[in-house]
Coordinates of C-alpha atoms in Angstrom, one line a residue:
M70 CA 41.3 -9.5 10.3
A71 CA 38.6 -7.2 9.2
N72 CA 38.1 -3.4 9.7
T73 CA 34.4 -2.7 9.5
L74 CA 33.3 -1.2 12.8
H75 CA 33.7 2.3 11.7
Y76 CA 31.1 1.7 8.9
P77 CA 28.2 0.4 10.9
R78 CA 25.7 1.4 8.2
H79 CA 27.5 0.3 5.1
G80 CA 26.3 -3.3 4.3
G81 CA 28.6 -3.4 1.2
H82 CA 31.6 -2.8 3.2
R83 CA 30.8 -5.8 5.4
W84 CA 30.6 -7.9 2.2
A85 CA 34.1 -7.1 1.3
Y86 CA 35.2 -9.3 4.2
M87 CA 32.1 -11.6 4.5
N88 CA 32.7 -13.2 1.0
W89 CA 36.1 -14.3 2.3
A90 CA 34.9 -15.6 5.7
L91 CA 32.1 -17.5 3.9
G92 CA 34.7 -19.0 1.6
F93 CA 36.8 -20.3 4.5
R94 CA 33.7 -21.7 6.2
S95 CA 32.7 -23.6 3.0
I96 CA 35.9 -25.5 2.8
G97 CA 35.5 -26.7 6.5
C98 CA 37.6 -24.0 8.3
D99 CA 36.7 -22.9 11.8
V100 CA 36.5 -19.1 11.2
I101 CA 37.0 -16.5 13.9
W102 CA 35.8 -13.1 12.6
L103 CA 38.6 -10.9 14.1
E104 CA 37.8 -7.2 14.0
W105 CA 40.2 -4.3 14.5
A106 CA 38.6 -1.3 16.3
D107 CA 40.0 2.1 15.7
P108 CA 42.5 2.8 18.6
Q109 CA 40.7 6.0 19.3
L110 CA 37.3 4.5 19.5
S111 CA 35.6 5.4 22.8
A112 CA 33.8 2.9 25.0
G113 CA 30.6 4.7 24.3
D114 CA 31.0 4.5 20.6
L115 CA 32.0 0.9 20.7
T116 CA 28.8 -0.7 22.0
P117 CA 26.3 0.3 19.2
C118 CA 29.0 -0.7 16.6
L119 CA 29.2 -4.2 18.2
T120 CA 25.6 -4.5 18.2
A121 CA 25.4 -3.7 14.5
L122 CA 28.3 -6.0 13.7
K123 CA 26.6 -9.0 15.3
A124 CA 23.2 -8.3 13.7
H125 CA 24.9 -8.0 10.3
L126 CA 26.8 -11.3 10.6
A127 CA 24.0 -13.4 12.2
P128 CA 22.0 -14.2 9.0
Y129 CA 25.1 -15.6 7.4
G130 CA 26.2 -17.8 10.2
C131 CA 29.1 -15.6 11.2
A132 CA 28.1 -14.1 14.5
D133 CA 29.0 -16.8 16.9
R134 CA 32.8 -16.5 16.6
V135 CA 33.5 -12.8 16.7
V136 CA 36.5 -11.2 18.5
V137 CA 37.1 -7.5 18.6
I138 CA 40.5 -6.0 19.4
V139 CA 40.2 -2.6 21.0
G140 CA 42.8 0.1 21.5
P141 CA 43.9 1.5 24.9
Q142 CA 41.3 4.2 25.1
A143 CA 38.3 1.7 24.9
A144 CA 40.2 -0.9 27.0
A145 CA 40.8 1.7 29.8
A146 CA 37.1 1.8 30.4
G147 CA 37.3 -1.7 31.8
A148 CA 33.6 -2.7 31.0
T149 CA 34.5 -2.9 27.4
V150 CA 36.7 -5.8 27.8
G151 CA 35.0 -9.1 28.1
A152 CA 31.8 -10.5 26.6
Q153 CA 29.3 -8.1 25.1
D154 CA 26.1 -9.4 23.6
G155 CA 28.0 -12.5 22.5
V156 CA 31.0 -10.7 21.1
T157 CA 34.3 -11.2 22.7
V158 CA 36.2 -7.9 23.2
V159 CA 39.9 -8.1 24.0
A160 CA 42.6 -5.6 24.5
Q161 CA 45.8 -5.9 22.5
A162 CA 47.7 -7.4 25.4
M163 CA 44.8 -9.4 26.9
K164 CA 43.5 -12.9 25.9
L165 CA 44.8 -12.5 22.2
D166 CA 47.6 -15.0 23.0
R167 CA 45.1 -17.7 23.6
I168 CA 43.1 -16.9 20.5
A169 CA 46.3 -16.7 18.4
A170 CA 47.7 -20.0 19.6
D171 CA 44.5 -21.8 18.6
A172 CA 44.5 -20.3 15.1
D173 CA 46.3 -21.9 12.2
V174 CA 46.6 -18.7 10.1
L175 CA 45.7 -15.1 10.3
V176 CA 44.4 -13.6 7.0
N177 CA 44.7 -10.0 7.5
F178 CA 43.2 -7.1 5.6
V179 CA 44.2 -4.3 8.0
Y180 CA 47.4 -2.9 6.6
G181 CA 48.3 -1.0 9.8
L182 CA 47.8 -3.9 12.2
P183 CA 50.5 -3.6 14.9
A184 CA 53.4 -5.9 14.7
N185 CA 52.8 -7.1 18.2
V186 CA 49.4 -8.5 17.2
V187 CA 50.5 -10.0 13.9
S188 CA 53.5 -11.7 15.5
R189 CA 51.4 -13.8 17.9
F190 CA 50.1 -15.8 15.1
R191 CA 52.0 -18.9 13.7
N192 CA 51.1 -18.2 10.1
T193 CA 50.1 -14.8 8.7
A194 CA 48.9 -13.6 5.3
L195 CA 48.4 -9.9 4.3
V196 CA 45.8 -9.5 1.6
D197 CA 46.0 -6.3 -0.3
I198 CA 42.7 -5.1 -1.8
D199 CA 44.1 -1.5 -2.7
P200 CA 46.7 -2.6 -5.4
G201 CA 49.2 0.1 -6.3
L202 CA 47.8 2.4 -3.6
L203 CA 49.0 0.3 -0.8
Q204 CA 52.5 -0.2 -2.3
C205 CA 52.8 3.6 -2.8
W206 CA 51.7 4.2 0.7
M207 CA 54.2 1.7 1.9
A208 CA 57.0 3.2 0.0
Q209 CA 56.1 6.6 1.3
D210 CA 56.0 5.3 5.0
L211 CA 52.4 6.1 5.3
F212 CA 51.7 2.5 6.5
P213 CA 54.0 0.7 8.9
V214 CA 53.1 -2.7 7.6
A215 CA 54.1 -5.5 10.0
P216 CA 56.0 -8.5 8.7
H217 CA 53.9 -11.4 7.5
D218 CA 54.7 -14.8 6.2
A219 CA 52.9 -14.1 2.8
Y220 CA 51.7 -11.2 0.9
F221 CA 48.7 -11.5 -1.6
T222 CA 47.4 -8.8 -3.8
I223 CA 44.3 -8.6 -6.0
G224 CA 46.3 -6.4 -8.5
E225 CA 47.7 -8.5 -11.4
T226 CA 50.7 -6.3 -12.1
V227 CA 51.8 -5.8 -8.4
G228 CA 55.4 -6.8 -7.9
T229 CA 56.0 -7.3 -11.7
R230 CA 58.2 -5.5 -14.2
T231 CA 55.2 -3.9 -15.7
A232 CA 54.1 -2.3 -12.6
R233 CA 53.9 1.5 -12.6
F234 CA 54.8 1.7 -8.9
P235 CA 57.2 0.2 -6.5
D236 CA 56.8 -3.1 -4.7
A237 CA 57.7 -1.7 -1.3
G238 CA 60.3 -4.3 -0.6
R239 CA 57.8 -7.2 -0.4
R240 CA 57.3 -10.3 -2.6
W241 CA 53.6 -10.1 -3.8
T242 CA 51.5 -13.1 -5.0
Y243 CA 48.4 -12.5 -7.1
T244 CA 45.1 -13.7 -5.8
P245 CA 41.7 -13.0 -7.4
P246 CA 39.3 -11.3 -5.1
C247 CA 36.4 -13.5 -4.2
V248 CA 32.6 -13.7 -3.9
S249 CA 30.7 -16.5 -2.1
L250 CA 28.6 -18.1 -4.8
E251 CA 26.2 -19.7 -2.3
A252 CA 25.5 -16.4 -0.6
W253 CA 25.0 -14.7 -4.1
P254 CA 22.8 -17.0 -6.0
V255 CA 21.3 -16.0 -9.4
E256 CA 17.8 -14.6 -9.4
G257 CA 15.6 -13.6 -12.2
A258 CA 16.4 -10.2 -13.9
V259 CA 14.1 -7.3 -13.3
H260 CA 13.5 -6.1 -16.8
D261 CA 12.7 -2.4 -16.0
A262 CA 15.3 -2.0 -13.3
P263 CA 18.2 0.6 -13.8
F264 CA 21.8 -0.1 -14.2
S265 CA 23.2 0.9 -10.8
T266 CA 26.0 1.3 -8.4
I267 CA 26.7 2.2 -4.8
T268 CA 29.6 4.1 -3.8
H269 CA 31.4 6.8 -1.8
W270 CA 31.2 10.0 -3.7
S271 CA 33.4 13.0 -2.8
G272 CA 36.1 13.4 -0.2
D273 CA 39.6 14.7 0.5
E274 CA 41.5 11.6 -0.6
Y275 CA 44.5 12.6 -2.7
A276 CA 47.0 10.3 -4.6
Q277 CA 50.4 11.0 -5.9
D278 CA 51.8 10.3 -9.4
G279 CA 55.3 11.3 -9.5
D280 CA 55.2 15.1 -8.7
D281 CA 51.6 15.2 -9.5
W282 CA 48.9 15.1 -6.7
Y283 CA 45.3 14.4 -7.8
L284 CA 42.0 14.0 -6.1
N285 CA 41.1 10.4 -5.9
D286 CA 37.4 10.2 -5.3
K287 CA 34.4 8.8 -7.3
R288 CA 33.0 12.2 -8.3
S289 CA 36.3 13.0 -10.1
A290 CA 36.0 9.6 -11.8
F291 CA 32.3 10.3 -12.9
L292 CA 32.8 13.9 -14.0
P293 CA 33.6 12.9 -17.7
F294 CA 30.6 10.7 -17.8
L295 CA 28.0 13.0 -16.1
D296 CA 26.2 13.4 -19.4
L297 CA 25.8 9.6 -20.0
P298 CA 22.0 9.3 -18.9
R299 CA 21.1 12.0 -21.6
R300 CA 22.8 9.9 -24.3
V301 CA 21.2 6.5 -23.6
S302 CA 17.9 5.0 -23.2
Q303 CA 18.8 2.8 -20.2
R304 CA 18.2 4.2 -16.7
L305 CA 21.2 4.8 -14.5
E306 CA 21.2 4.9 -10.6
I307 CA 23.7 5.9 -8.1
A308 CA 23.4 5.2 -4.4
A309 CA 25.7 7.3 -2.3
W310 CA 25.9 9.6 0.7
L311 CA 25.6 13.0 -1.0
G312 CA 25.1 16.7 0.0
D313 CA 22.3 18.6 -1.5
G314 CA 24.3 20.3 -4.1
E315 CA 25.8 17.0 -5.3
V316 CA 22.3 15.4 -5.5
T317 CA 21.2 18.3 -7.7
E318 CA 24.2 18.0 -10.0
L319 CA 23.5 14.3 -10.6
V320 CA 19.7 14.8 -11.0
E321 CA 20.1 17.6 -13.5
H322 CA 22.3 15.3 -15.7
G323 CA 19.7 12.5 -15.6
W324 CA 20.9 10.3 -12.9
R325 CA 18.5 8.6 -10.4
V326 CA 20.0 9.1 -7.0
R327 CA 19.3 7.3 -3.7
H328 CA 21.0 7.6 -0.3
S329 CA 23.3 4.7 0.4
Y330 CA 21.9 4.5 4.0
E331 CA 18.3 4.0 2.7
V332 CA 19.3 1.1 0.3
A333 CA 22.3 -0.6 1.8
A334 CA 22.6 0.0 5.5
T335 CA 22.7 -3.8 6.2
P336 CA 24.2 -6.7 4.2
W337 CA 20.9 -7.9 3.2
D338 CA 19.7 -4.4 2.0
Y339 CA 22.9 -4.3 0.0
Q340 CA 22.0 -7.7 -1.6
A341 CA 18.6 -6.5 -2.4
F342 CA 19.9 -3.4 -4.1
V343 CA 22.2 -5.4 -6.3
R344 CA 19.6 -7.9 -7.2
G345 CA 17.0 -5.2 -7.9
S346 CA 19.3 -3.9 -10.6
R347 CA 19.5 -4.9 -14.3
G348 CA 23.3 -4.7 -14.0
E349 CA 26.1 -2.5 -12.8
W350 CA 27.5 0.7 -14.3
S351 CA 30.4 2.3 -12.6
C352 CA 33.6 4.2 -12.8
A353 CA 36.8 3.4 -10.8
K354 CA 38.8 5.8 -8.7
P355 CA 41.3 7.7 -10.7
S356 CA 44.2 5.9 -9.1
Y357 CA 43.1 2.5 -10.4
V358 CA 42.9 3.9 -13.9
R359 CA 46.3 5.5 -13.7
L360 CA 48.1 2.5 -12.0
Q361 CA 46.7 -0.2 -14.4
T362 CA 46.6 -3.2 -12.0
A363 CA 43.4 -4.8 -13.5
W364 CA 41.7 -4.0 -10.2
I365 CA 38.1 -5.1 -10.0
S366 CA 35.7 -4.2 -7.2
D367 CA 34.4 -6.6 -4.7
R368 CA 30.9 -4.9 -5.4
T369 CA 31.2 -5.9 -9.0
L370 CA 31.8 -9.6 -8.2
C371 CA 28.5 -9.4 -6.2
Y372 CA 26.8 -8.2 -9.4
L373 CA 28.4 -10.8 -11.6
A374 CA 27.6 -13.7 -9.2
S375 CA 24.0 -12.6 -9.1
G376 CA 23.7 -12.8 -12.8
R377 CA 24.0 -9.2 -13.5
P378 CA 26.2 -8.0 -16.2
A379 CA 28.7 -5.2 -15.1
I380 CA 29.9 -2.2 -17.1
V381 CA 32.8 -0.8 -15.4
Q382 CA 35.8 1.4 -16.2
D383 CA 39.0 -0.2 -17.6
T384 CA 41.8 -0.5 -15.1
G385 CA 44.4 -2.2 -17.2
P386 CA 45.1 -5.3 -19.3
S387 CA 44.1 -8.5 -17.5
R388 CA 44.6 -12.2 -18.0
I389 CA 41.2 -13.1 -16.8
L390 CA 38.9 -10.1 -17.1
P391 CA 36.9 -9.8 -20.4
D392 CA 36.0 -6.6 -22.1
S393 CA 32.7 -7.4 -23.6
H394 CA 31.0 -10.5 -22.4
G395 CA 29.2 -10.5 -19.0
L396 CA 31.8 -8.0 -17.9
F397 CA 32.4 -4.9 -20.0
R398 CA 35.3 -2.5 -19.5
F399 CA 34.8 1.0 -21.0
R400 CA 37.6 3.6 -21.7
D401 CA 35.6 6.7 -22.7
I402 CA 31.9 7.7 -22.9
D403 CA 31.4 6.4 -26.4
D404 CA 32.7 3.0 -25.3
A405 CA 30.4 3.2 -22.3
I406 CA 27.3 3.9 -24.4
R407 CA 28.2 0.9 -26.7
C408 CA 28.6 -1.4 -23.7
L409 CA 25.5 -0.3 -22.0
R410 CA 23.4 -1.0 -25.2
E411 CA 25.0 -4.4 -25.8
A412 CA 24.5 -5.5 -22.1
D413 CA 20.8 -4.4 -22.2
E414 CA 19.9 -5.7 -25.7
H415 CA 21.4 -9.2 -25.1
H416 CA 20.9 -9.3 -21.3
D417 CA 20.1 -13.0 -20.9
D418 CA 23.3 -14.0 -22.6
H419 CA 25.5 -11.6 -20.6
A420 CA 23.7 -12.4 -17.4
R421 CA 24.8 -16.1 -17.8
A422 CA 28.3 -15.0 -18.8
A423 CA 28.6 -12.8 -15.7
R424 CA 27.7 -15.7 -13.3
T425 CA 30.1 -18.1 -15.3
L426 CA 32.9 -15.5 -15.0
A427 CA 32.3 -15.3 -11.2
A428 CA 32.3 -19.1 -10.9
E429 CA 35.4 -19.6 -13.0
H430 CA 37.7 -17.0 -11.5
F431 CA 36.2 -15.7 -8.2
D432 CA 34.6 -18.5 -6.5
A433 CA 35.5 -17.9 -2.8
R434 CA 36.0 -21.7 -2.1
C435 CA 38.8 -21.9 -4.7
V436 CA 40.3 -18.5 -3.8
V437 CA 40.7 -19.1 -0.1
R438 CA 42.0 -22.6 -0.5
R439 CA 44.8 -21.3 -2.7
V440 CA 45.6 -18.6 -0.1
L441 CA 45.7 -21.2 2.6
E442 CA 47.9 -23.5 0.6
R443 CA 50.6 -20.9 0.0
T444 CA 50.5 -19.6 3.5
V445 CA 50.3 -22.5 5.9
S446 CA 53.4 -24.5 6.2

C-alpha cells in the first residue's frame, strides 16, 4: 500500500515504493500497486493524479495492476469509482473484498490506513520508513495504526534496549530498506559533475524530544553546513522547492540550486539527476540524528546502486553501514570536508564500494523475500 498521489510531480517519492514493488516482481510475485488516496481528495483533483501515477509506473512495468482506494468525498462523485484510464478505483467498502481475497499479503507503508481496510487481507505487514518518529507518533496517539500481523522497521534500534524512544507496544523486526539493482544499474561517472541531493527544504514539521520541541526540516539540518561550498573545491548542488529568499541564501553561500520540479518531476528524471551526479552529499532531518536509529534514505540507496558514493550525516551506530568506504557518514563540517575530499580523490574505488554495499545489504530481491518469509504463514 503506497501513498504517492499527493506528490504527482515528485519522481523520487514514487521510487520510495517502486523499489519495493520491483523487488517483489523480481522474485515472481504478482504485484498489485495499491494506492491510498487522501480521504479529502476531490473527484476533480483525482483524475490528473491518476494520469500521472500510471504514466510514472508504465516504463517500469507497474502500470497494469494499479488499484486506488478513495475516500467518501471522491467516491460520492460516482464517476470516480470504476476504471479510469486503466486504473481501478474503488471506495473503501466496494470491490476491495475481492481484491483482498486474491492477495496473499498486504505490505503496507501507509501508517494511518483504516483498520477496516487492513483487516480484509489474510496476511498483513506494516513497514516503518520513519524509524523513531513513527513510534513517537504512535505513543502520542497521533496515528491510529491498525493491527497488522507483522511490523517491520528500517531503524536498527527500534524496539531494542538501546532505543531512545518507546516501541509503542508493538514488536518490531528490522529490515533494511531496499533498492532494485536491475532498475538502478551502474553507469559511468561524470567527472565534472557536482555532488548533489534532492530534498524538501523548509516547513512547519516539528518533533518532540522530552519537553523540547524542535523544527524538523532540512533547512535546520543544513544550517551548520551552509559554508561548506566555500571550504571545498568540489561543487555542491541542491534540488528543492524553494522560495526566492531561500534560493538567495544558498547561492550566496556557494551552493548550486535547482528546482526539484525541473529535475525530478518524474521517476526517470529523478534517475537522470542521480546518475548525472558525482555522488551524494546530504544532511538528515534533525530527528534522525537525535533518535540514532541508523536511518538511511531510500534516495541514498539509489545513489549507491548507481555507483555513486554517498556522503551523508551520521544517524547512529550501525551493524551494516560503513563510515568511510562507498558510504561516508559525517558528524560535523570538518568531517564532511574530509569525506568529500576522499570520495572525490579516490572516486573509482568508492564508486565500486557503493555498488557493492547496495548489492550486499539492500538488494530488493533479498529484502522483500525476507519480509514475505516472516509475514506469510
